[in-house]
JSON list of C-alpha atoms in Angstrom, two decimals:
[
{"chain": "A", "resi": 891, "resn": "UNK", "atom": "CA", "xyz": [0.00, 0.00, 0.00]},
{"chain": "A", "resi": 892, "resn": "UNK", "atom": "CA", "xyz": [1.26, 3.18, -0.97]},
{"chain": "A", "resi": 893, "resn": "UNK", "atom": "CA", "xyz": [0.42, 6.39, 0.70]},
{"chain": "A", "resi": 894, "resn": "UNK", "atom": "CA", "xyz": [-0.29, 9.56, -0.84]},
{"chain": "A", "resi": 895, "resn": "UNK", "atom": "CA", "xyz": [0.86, 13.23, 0.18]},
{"chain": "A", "resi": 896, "resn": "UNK", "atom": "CA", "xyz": [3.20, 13.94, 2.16]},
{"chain": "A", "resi": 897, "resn": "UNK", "atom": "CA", "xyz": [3.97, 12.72, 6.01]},
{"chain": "A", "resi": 898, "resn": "UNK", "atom": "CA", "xyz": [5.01, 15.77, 7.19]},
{"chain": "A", "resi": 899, "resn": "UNK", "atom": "CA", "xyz": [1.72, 17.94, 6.74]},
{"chain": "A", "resi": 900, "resn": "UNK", "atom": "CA", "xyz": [1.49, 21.27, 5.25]},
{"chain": "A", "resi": 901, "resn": "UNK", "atom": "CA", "xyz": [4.55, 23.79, 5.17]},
{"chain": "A", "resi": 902, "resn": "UNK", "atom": "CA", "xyz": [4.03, 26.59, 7.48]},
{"chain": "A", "resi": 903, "resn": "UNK", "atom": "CA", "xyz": [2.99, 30.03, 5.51]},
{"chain": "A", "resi": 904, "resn": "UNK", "atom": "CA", "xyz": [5.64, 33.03, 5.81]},
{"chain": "A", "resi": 905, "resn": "UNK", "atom": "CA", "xyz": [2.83, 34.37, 8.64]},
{"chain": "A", "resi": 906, "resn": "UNK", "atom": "CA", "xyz": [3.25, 31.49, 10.35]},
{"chain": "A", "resi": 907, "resn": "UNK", "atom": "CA", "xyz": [7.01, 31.31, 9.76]},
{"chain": "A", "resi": 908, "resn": "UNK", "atom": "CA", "xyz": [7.52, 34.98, 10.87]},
{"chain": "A", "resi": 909, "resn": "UNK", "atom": "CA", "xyz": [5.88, 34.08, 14.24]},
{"chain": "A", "resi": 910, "resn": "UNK", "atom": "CA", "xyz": [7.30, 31.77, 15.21]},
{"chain": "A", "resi": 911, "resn": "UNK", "atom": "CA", "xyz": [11.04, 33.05, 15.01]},
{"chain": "A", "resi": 912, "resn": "UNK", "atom": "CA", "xyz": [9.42, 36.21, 16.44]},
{"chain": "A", "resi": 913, "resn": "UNK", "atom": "CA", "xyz": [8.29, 34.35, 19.41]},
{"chain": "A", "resi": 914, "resn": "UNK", "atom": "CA", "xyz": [11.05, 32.49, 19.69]},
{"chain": "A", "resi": 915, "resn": "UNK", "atom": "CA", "xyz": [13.29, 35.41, 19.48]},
{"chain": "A", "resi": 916, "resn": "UNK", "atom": "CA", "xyz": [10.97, 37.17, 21.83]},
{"chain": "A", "resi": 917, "resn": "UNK", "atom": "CA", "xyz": [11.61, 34.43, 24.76]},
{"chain": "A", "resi": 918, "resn": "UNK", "atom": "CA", "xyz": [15.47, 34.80, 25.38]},
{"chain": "A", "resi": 919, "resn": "UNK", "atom": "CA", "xyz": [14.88, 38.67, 25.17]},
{"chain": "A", "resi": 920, "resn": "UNK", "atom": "CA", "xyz": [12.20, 38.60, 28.01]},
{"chain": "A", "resi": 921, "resn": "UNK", "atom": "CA", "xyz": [14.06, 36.05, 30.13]},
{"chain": "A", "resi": 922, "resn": "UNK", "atom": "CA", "xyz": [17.29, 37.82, 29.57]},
{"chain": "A", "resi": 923, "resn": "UNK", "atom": "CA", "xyz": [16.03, 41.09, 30.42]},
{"chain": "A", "resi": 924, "resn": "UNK", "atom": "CA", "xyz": [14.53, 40.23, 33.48]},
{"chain": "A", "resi": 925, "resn": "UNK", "atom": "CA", "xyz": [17.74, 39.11, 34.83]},
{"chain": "A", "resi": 926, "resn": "UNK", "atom": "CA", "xyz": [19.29, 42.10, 34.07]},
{"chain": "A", "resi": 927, "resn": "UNK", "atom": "CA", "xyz": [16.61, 44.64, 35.71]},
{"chain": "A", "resi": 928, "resn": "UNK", "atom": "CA", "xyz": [16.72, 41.59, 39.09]},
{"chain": "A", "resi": 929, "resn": "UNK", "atom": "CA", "xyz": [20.83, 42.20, 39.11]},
{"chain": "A", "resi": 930, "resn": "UNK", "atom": "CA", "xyz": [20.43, 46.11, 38.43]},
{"chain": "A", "resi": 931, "resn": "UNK", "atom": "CA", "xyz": [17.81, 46.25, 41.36]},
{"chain": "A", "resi": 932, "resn": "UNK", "atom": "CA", "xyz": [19.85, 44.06, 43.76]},
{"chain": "A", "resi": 933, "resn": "UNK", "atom": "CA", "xyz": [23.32, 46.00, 42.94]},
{"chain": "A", "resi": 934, "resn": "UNK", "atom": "CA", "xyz": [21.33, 49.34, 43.86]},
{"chain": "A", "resi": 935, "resn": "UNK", "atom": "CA", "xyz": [19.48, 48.02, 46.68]},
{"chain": "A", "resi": 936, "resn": "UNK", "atom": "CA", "xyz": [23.00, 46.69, 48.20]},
{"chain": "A", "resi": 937, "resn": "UNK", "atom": "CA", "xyz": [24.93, 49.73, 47.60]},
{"chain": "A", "resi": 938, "resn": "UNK", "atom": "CA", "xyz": [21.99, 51.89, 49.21]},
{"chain": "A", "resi": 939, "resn": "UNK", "atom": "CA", "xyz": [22.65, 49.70, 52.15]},
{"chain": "A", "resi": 940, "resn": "UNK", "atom": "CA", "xyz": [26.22, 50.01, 52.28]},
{"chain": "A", "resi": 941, "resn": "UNK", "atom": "CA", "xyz": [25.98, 53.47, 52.07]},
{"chain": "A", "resi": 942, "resn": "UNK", "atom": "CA", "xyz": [23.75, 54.18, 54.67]},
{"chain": "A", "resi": 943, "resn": "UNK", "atom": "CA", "xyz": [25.54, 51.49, 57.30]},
{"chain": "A", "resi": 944, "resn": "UNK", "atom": "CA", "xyz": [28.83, 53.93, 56.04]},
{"chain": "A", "resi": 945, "resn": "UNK", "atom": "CA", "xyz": [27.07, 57.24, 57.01]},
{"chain": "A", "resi": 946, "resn": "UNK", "atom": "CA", "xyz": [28.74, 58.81, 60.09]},
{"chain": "A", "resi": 947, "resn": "UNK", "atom": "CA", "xyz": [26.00, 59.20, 62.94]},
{"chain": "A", "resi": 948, "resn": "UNK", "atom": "CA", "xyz": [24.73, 62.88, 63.92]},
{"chain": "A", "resi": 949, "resn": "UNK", "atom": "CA", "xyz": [25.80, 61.19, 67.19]},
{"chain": "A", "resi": 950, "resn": "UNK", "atom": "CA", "xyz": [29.16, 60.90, 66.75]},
{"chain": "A", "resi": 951, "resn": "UNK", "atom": "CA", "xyz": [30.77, 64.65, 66.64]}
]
């Protein structure tokens, strides 16, 4: 028995085809760029701390 058509379904239209390398380019954007802004917020949190535990007291004069 042979079978007729191809196996492999239809070939994806250039809509399709455009979506789906814009979604996949999308993913490593989003995941990347929410590591960034986490290491950006943590660097500025620390260094606010630092600098306040480095601030001479009004005490201390």
């Amino acid at each position: 028995m042979e079978q007729s058509g191809s196996t492999m379904g239809e070939e994806p239209t250039w809509g399709e085809l455009l979506l789906a390398f814009l979604v996949m380019g999308a993913i490593p954007v989003v995941v990347g760029g929410a590591i960034i802004f986490s290491l950006v917020g943590l660097v500025l949190w620390v260094r606010a701390l630092l600098r306040r535990r480095n601030r001479p007291s009004a005490d201390s004069g």
